[in-house]
Coordinates of C-alpha atoms (C1' of nucleotides) in Angstrom, one line a residue:
Chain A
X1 CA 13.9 -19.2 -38.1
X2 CA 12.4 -19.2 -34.6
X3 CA 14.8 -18.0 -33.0
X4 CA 14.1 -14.4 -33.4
X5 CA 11.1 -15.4 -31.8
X6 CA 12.5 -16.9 -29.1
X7 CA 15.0 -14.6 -27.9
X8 CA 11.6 -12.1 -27.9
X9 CA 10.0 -14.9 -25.6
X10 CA 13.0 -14.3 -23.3
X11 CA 13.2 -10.6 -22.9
X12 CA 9.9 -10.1 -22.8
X13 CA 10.0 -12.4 -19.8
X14 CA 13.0 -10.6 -18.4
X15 CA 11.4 -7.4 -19.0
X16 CA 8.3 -8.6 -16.7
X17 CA 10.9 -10.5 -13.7
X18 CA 11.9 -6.7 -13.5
X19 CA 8.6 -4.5 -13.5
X20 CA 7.2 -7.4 -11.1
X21 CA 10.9 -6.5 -8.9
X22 CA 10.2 -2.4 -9.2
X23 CA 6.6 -3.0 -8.1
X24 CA 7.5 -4.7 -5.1
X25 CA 10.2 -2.2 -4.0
X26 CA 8.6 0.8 -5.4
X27 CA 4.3 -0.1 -6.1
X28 CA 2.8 0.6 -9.5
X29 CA 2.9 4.0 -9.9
X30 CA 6.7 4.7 -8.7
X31 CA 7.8 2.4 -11.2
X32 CA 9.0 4.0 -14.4
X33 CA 9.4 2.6 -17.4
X34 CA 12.2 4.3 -18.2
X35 CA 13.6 2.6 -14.0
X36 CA 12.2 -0.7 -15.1
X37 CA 14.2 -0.9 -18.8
X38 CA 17.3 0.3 -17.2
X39 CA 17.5 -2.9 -14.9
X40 CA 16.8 -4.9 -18.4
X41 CA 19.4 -3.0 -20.1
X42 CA 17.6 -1.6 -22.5
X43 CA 15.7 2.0 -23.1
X44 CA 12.2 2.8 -21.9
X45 CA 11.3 3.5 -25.7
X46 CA 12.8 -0.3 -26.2
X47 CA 10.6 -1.4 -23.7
X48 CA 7.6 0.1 -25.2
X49 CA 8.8 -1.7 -28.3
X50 CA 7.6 -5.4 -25.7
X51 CA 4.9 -3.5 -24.4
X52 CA 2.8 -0.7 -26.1
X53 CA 1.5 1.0 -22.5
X54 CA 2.9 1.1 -18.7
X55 CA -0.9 -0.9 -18.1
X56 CA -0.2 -3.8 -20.4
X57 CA 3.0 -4.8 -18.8
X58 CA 1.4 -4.8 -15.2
X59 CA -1.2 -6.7 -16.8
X60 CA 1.6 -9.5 -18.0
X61 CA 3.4 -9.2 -14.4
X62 CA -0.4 -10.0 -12.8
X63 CA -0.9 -12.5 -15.6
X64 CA 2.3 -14.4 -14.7
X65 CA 1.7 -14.5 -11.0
X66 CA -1.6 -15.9 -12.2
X67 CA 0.1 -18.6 -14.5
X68 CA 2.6 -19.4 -11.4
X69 CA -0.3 -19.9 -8.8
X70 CA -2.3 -22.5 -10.7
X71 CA 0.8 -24.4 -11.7
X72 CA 1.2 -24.8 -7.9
X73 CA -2.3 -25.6 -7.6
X74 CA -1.7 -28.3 -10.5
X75 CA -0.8 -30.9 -7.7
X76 CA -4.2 -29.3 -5.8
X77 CA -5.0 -30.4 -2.2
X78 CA -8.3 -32.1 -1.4
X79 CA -10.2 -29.4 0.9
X80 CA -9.3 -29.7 4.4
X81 CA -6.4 -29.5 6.5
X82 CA -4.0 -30.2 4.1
X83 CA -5.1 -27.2 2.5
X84 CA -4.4 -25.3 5.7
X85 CA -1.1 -27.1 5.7
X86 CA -0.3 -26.0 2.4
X87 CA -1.0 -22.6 3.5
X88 CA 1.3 -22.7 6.1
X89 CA 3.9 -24.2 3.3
X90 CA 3.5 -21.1 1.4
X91 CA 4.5 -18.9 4.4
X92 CA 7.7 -20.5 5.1
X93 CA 8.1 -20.0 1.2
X94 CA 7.2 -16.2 1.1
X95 CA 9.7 -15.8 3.5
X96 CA 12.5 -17.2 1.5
X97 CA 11.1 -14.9 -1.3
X98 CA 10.3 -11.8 -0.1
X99 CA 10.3 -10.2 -3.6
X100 CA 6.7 -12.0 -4.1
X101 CA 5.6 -10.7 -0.9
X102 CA 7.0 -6.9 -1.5
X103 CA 5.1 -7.4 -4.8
X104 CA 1.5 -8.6 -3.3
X105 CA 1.4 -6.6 -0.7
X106 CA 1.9 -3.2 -2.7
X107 CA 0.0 -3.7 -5.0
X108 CA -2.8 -4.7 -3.1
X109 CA -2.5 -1.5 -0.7
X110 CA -2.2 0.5 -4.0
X111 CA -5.1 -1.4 -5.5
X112 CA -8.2 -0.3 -3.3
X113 CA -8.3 2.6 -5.2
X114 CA -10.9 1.9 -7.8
X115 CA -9.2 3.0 -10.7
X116 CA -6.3 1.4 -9.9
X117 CA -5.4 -0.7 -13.1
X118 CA -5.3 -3.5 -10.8
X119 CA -8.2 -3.2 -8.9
X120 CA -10.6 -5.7 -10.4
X121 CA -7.5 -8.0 -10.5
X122 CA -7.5 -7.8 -6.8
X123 CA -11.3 -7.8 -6.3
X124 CA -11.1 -11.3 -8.2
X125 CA -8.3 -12.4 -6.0
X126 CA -9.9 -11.7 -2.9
X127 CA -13.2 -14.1 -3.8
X128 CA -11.4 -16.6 -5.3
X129 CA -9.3 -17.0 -2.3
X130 CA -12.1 -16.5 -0.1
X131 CA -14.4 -19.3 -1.5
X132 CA -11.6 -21.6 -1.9
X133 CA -10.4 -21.1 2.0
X134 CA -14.8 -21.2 2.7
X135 CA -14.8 -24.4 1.3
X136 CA -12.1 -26.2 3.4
X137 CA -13.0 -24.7 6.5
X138 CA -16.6 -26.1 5.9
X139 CA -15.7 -29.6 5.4
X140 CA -13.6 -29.5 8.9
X141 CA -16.9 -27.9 9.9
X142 CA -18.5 -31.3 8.7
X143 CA -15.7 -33.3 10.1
X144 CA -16.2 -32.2 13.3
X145 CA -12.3 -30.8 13.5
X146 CA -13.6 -27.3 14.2
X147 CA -13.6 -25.9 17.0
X148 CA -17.1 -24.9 18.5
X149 CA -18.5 -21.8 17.3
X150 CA -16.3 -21.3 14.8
X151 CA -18.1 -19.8 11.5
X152 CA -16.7 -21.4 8.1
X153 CA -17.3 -18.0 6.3
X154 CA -15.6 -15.9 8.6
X155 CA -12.9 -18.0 9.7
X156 CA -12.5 -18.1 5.8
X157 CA -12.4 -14.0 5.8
X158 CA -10.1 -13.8 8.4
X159 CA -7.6 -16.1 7.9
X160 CA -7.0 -13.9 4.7
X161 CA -6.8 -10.8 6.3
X162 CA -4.6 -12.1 9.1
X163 CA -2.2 -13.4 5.9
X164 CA -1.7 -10.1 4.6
X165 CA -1.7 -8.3 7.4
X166 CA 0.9 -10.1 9.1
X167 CA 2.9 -9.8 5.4
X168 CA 2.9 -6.1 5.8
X169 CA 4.3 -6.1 9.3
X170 CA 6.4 -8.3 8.6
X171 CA 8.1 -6.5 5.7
X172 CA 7.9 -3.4 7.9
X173 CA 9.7 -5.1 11.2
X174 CA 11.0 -8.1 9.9
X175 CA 12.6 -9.7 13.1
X176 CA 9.7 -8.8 15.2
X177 CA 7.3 -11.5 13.1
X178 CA 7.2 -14.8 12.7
X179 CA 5.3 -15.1 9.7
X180 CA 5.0 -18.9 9.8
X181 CA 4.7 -19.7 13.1
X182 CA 2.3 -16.7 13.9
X183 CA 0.0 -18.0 11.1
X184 CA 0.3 -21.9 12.5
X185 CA -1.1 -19.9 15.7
X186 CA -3.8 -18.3 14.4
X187 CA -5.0 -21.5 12.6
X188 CA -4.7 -23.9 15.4
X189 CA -6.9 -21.5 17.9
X190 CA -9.6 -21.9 15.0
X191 CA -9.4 -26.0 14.9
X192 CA -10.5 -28.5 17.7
X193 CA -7.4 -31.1 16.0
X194 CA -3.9 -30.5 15.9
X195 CA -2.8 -28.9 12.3
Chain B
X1 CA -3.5 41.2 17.2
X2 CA -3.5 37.8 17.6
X3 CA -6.1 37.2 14.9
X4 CA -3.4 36.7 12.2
X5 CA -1.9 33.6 14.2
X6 CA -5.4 32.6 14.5
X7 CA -6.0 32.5 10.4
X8 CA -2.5 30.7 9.9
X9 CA -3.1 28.4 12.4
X10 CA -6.9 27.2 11.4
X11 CA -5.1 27.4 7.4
X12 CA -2.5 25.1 8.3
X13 CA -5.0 22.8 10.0
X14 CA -6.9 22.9 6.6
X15 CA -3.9 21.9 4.9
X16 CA -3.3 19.0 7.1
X17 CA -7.0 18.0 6.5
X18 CA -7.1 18.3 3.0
X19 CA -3.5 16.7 2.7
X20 CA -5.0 13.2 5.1
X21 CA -7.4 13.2 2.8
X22 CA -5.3 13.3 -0.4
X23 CA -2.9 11.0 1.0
X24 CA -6.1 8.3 1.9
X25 CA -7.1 8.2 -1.7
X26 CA -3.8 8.4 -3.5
X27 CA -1.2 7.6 -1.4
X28 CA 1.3 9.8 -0.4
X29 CA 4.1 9.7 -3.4
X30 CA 1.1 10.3 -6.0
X31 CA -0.5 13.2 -3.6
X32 CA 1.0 16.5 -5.3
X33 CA 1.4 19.6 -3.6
X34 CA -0.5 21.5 -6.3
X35 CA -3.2 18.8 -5.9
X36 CA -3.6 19.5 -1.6
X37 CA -3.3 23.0 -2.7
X38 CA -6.4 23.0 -5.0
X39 CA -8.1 21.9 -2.3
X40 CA -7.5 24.1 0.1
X41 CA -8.1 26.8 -2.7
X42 CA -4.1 28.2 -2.5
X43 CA -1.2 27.6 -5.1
X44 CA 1.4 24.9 -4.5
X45 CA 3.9 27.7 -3.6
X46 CA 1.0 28.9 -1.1
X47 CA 1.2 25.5 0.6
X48 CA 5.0 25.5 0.7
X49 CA 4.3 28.4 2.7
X50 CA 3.0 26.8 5.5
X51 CA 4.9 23.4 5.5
X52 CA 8.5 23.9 4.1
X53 CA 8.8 20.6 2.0
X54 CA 6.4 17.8 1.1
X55 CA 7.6 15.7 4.2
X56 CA 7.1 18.2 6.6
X57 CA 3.7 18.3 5.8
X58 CA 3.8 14.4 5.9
X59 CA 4.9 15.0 9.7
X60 CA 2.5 17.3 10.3
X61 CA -0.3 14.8 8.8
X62 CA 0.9 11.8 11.0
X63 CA 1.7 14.2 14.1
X64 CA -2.1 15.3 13.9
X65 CA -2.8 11.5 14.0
X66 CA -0.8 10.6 16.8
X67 CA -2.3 13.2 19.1
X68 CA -6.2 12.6 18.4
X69 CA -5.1 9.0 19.0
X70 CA -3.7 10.1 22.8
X71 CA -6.8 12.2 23.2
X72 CA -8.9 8.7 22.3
X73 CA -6.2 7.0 24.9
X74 CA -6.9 10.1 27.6
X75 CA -10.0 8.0 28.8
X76 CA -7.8 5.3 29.5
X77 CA -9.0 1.7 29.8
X78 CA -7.7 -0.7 32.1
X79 CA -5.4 -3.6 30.6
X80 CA -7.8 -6.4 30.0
X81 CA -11.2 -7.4 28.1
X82 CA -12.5 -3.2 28.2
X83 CA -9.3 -2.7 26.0
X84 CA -10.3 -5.4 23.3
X85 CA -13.9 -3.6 23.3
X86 CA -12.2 -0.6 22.8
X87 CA -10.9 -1.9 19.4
X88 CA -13.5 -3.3 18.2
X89 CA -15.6 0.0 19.2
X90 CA -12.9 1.4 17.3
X91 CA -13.3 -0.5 14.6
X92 CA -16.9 0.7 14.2
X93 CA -16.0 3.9 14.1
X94 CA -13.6 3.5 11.1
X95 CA -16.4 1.8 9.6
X96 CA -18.1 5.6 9.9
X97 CA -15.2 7.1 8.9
X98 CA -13.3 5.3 6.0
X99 CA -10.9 8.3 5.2
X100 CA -8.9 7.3 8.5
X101 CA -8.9 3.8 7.1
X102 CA -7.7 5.3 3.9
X103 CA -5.0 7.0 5.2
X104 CA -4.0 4.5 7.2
X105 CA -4.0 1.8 4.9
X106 CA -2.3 3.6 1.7
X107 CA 0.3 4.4 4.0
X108 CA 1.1 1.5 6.1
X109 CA 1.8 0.0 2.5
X110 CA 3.6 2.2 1.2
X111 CA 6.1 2.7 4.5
X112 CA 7.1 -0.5 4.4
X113 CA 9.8 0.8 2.4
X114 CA 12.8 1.4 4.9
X115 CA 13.5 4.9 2.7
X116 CA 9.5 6.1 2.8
X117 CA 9.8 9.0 5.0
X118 CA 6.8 7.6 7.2
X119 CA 8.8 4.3 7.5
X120 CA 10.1 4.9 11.2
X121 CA 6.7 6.2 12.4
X122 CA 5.1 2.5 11.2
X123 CA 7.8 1.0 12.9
X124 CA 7.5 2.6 16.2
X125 CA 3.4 2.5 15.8
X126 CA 3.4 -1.2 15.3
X127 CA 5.6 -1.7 18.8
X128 CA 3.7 0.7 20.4
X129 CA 0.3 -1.5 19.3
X130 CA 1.9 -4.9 20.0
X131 CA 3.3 -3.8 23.6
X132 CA -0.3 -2.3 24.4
X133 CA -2.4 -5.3 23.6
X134 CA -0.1 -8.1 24.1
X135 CA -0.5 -6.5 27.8
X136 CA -3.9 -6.8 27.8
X137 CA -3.5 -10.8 27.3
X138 CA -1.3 -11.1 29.7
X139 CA -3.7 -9.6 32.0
X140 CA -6.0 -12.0 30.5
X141 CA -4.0 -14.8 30.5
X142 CA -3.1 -13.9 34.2
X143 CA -7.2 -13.7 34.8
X144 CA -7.8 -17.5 33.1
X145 CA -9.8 -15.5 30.5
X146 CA -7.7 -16.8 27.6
X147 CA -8.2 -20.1 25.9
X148 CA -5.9 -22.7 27.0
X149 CA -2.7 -22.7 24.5
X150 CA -3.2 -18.9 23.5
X151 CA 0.4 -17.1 24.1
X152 CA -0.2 -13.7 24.4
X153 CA 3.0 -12.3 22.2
X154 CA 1.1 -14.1 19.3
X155 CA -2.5 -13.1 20.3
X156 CA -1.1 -9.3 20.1
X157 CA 0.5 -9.5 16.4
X158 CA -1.9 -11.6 14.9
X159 CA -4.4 -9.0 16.4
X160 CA -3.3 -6.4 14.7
X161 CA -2.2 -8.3 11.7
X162 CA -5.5 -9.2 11.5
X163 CA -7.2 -5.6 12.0
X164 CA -5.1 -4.4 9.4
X165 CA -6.0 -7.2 6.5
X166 CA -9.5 -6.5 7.2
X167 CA -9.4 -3.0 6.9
X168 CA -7.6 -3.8 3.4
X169 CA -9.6 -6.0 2.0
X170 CA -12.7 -3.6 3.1
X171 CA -11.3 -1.0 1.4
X172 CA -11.2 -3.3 -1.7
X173 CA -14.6 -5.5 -1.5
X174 CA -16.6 -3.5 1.2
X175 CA -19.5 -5.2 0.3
X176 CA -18.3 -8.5 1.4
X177 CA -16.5 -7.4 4.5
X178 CA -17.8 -6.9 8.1
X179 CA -15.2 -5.4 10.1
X180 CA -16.4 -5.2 13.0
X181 CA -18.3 -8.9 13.4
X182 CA -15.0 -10.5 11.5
X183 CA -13.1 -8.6 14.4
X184 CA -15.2 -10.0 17.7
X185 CA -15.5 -13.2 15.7
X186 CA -11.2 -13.5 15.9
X187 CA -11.5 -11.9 19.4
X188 CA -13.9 -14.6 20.3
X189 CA -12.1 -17.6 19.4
X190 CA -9.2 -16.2 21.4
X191 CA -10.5 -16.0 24.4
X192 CA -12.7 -18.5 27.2
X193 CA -15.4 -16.2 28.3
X194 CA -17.7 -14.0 26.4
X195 CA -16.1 -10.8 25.0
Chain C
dC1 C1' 0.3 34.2 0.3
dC2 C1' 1.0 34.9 -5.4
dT3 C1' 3.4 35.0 -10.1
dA4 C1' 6.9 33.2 -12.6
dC5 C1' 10.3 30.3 -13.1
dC6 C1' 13.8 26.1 -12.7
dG7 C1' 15.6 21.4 -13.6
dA8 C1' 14.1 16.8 -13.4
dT9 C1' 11.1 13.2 -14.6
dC10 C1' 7.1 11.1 -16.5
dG11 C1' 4.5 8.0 -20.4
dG12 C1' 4.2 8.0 -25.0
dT13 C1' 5.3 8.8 -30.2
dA14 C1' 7.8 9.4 -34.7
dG15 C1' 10.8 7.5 -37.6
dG16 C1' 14.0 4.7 -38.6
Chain D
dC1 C1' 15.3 -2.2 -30.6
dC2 C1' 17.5 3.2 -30.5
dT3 C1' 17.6 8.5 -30.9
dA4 C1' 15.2 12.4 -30.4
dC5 C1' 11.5 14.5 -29.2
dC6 C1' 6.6 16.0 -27.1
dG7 C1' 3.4 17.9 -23.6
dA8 C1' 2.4 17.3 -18.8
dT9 C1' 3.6 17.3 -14.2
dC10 C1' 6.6 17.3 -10.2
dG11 C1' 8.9 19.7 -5.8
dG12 C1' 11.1 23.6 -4.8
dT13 C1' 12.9 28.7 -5.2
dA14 C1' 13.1 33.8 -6.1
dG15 C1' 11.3 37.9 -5.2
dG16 C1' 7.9 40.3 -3.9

DNA sequence: CCTACCGATCGGTAGG
DNA sequence: CCTACCGATCGGTAGG
């Protein structure tokens, strides 16, 4: 008698492949419930039935991408220039799934707001990423692979930035950017050994 | 009798004030008309006045935008290291003014939608940005001021890439953010003299 | 510039 | 899961 329960399981994760789709082409606030059930097939009162507020199921989209990100960290890189590497890896596979990047970067834009519902989520994104980036960059500090004058903490910062910012142009003007190779750039004019 | 163009002109640059504002903190879909109008202490039909539509008053906000930047420009630097100062002066002086960085950001995010009637106004800003400064490394480049390996088309888009992350992720954490030394810090490693 | 209005859309609820 | 509904809000118009 699962299956009832099962066939929940699946729409419910339908219902969140599609808000996470409408919040990428259309941010947060854009996207209606009433938009988002259509592309499910079902009502927006239906939808409610999954999720009882508009906030709980961009929790559950955030909560995925969460769930998706530490399975790929599962297989997790020793700090250092493989992390880089993987990095660069994870360019080349936005761009063969620009849905996730339409997705980040909206939501992020949206989310300085304070009050945004997914603010904090963001807040706790940016440290996370930051520290883990820190890290790496100061064990090539240690190893010497460096390049002199080149600040852990801030090469940490930017290398973030320069990731999102080269996301959003590169949704805007597509052919103008080469995502990957522009980020291989960046990194390699930070590090005294070839990436 | 000129005094009546007078008051409509200094009420439609109150509108366009109050509207920049609006659009920094919410974004331009979630900016009402009642809500700029409130602000200005008219009615939404008051407004509509004034600007026709909601997207003419859109063009009006990113028109105003576009000539205090040529006014900045008036004082024109020469291609070369002045120009990068200039940016990151700039950059302290969004620092001091975080509604333009508002503005800018929300917006930037939200036009990357090709339908977002400020799409084409990103596009053509983002060429306009690349051309200027990836001429200023050539210059550099020309002058054996760049690092050895730095291609100037790069330098230029991860340049701006990079000013726009930061001013993000500002926005977000400010607390955790210098703009302006995470700014010369990039600058810095790009280049084979002091900045 | 305002009052008064329109049709459309929104998130959410009742009740099944 | 749906039908039917609610109050609120939206951009825009009529008519002055």
């Amino acid at each position: 008698m699962t299956g009832g329960y099962l066939k929940g399981r699946i729409r419910r994760e339908d219902i969140i492949t599609a808000a996470a789709a409408a919040y990428g082409e259309l941010g947060y606030h854009s996207s209606s419930l009433r938009e988002i059930a259509k592309r499910v097939g079902i009502t927006h009162a239906g939808l409610l039935y999954y999720f009882p507020t508009k906030e709980a199921l961009l929790a559950a989209v955030l909560e995925r991408r969460d769930a998706e990100d530490s399975d790929r960290e599962q297989l997790d890189v020793a700090p250092g220039l493989d992390v880089l590497r993987h990095f660069v890896a994870l360019a080349g596979h936005n761009v063969r799934h620009p849905g996730i990047v339409d997705l980040y970067s909206r939501l992020a834009a949206e989310a300085v707001a304070p009050d945004h519902p997914a603010h904090e989520y963001f807040v706790r994104h940016y440290r996370a990423a930051r520290a883990s980036i820190h890290e790496s960059f100061e064990v090539l500090a240690a190893r010497g692979q460096l390049r002199d004058g080149v600040d852990p903490a801030m090469a940490a910062l930017t290398f973030i930035a320069l990731m999102d910012g080269l996301q959003v142009q590169w949704l805007t003007v597509p052919g103008d950017v080469d995502l990957v190779g522009s980020l291989r750039f960046a990194l390699q004019s930070l590090l005294s050994v070839p990436l």
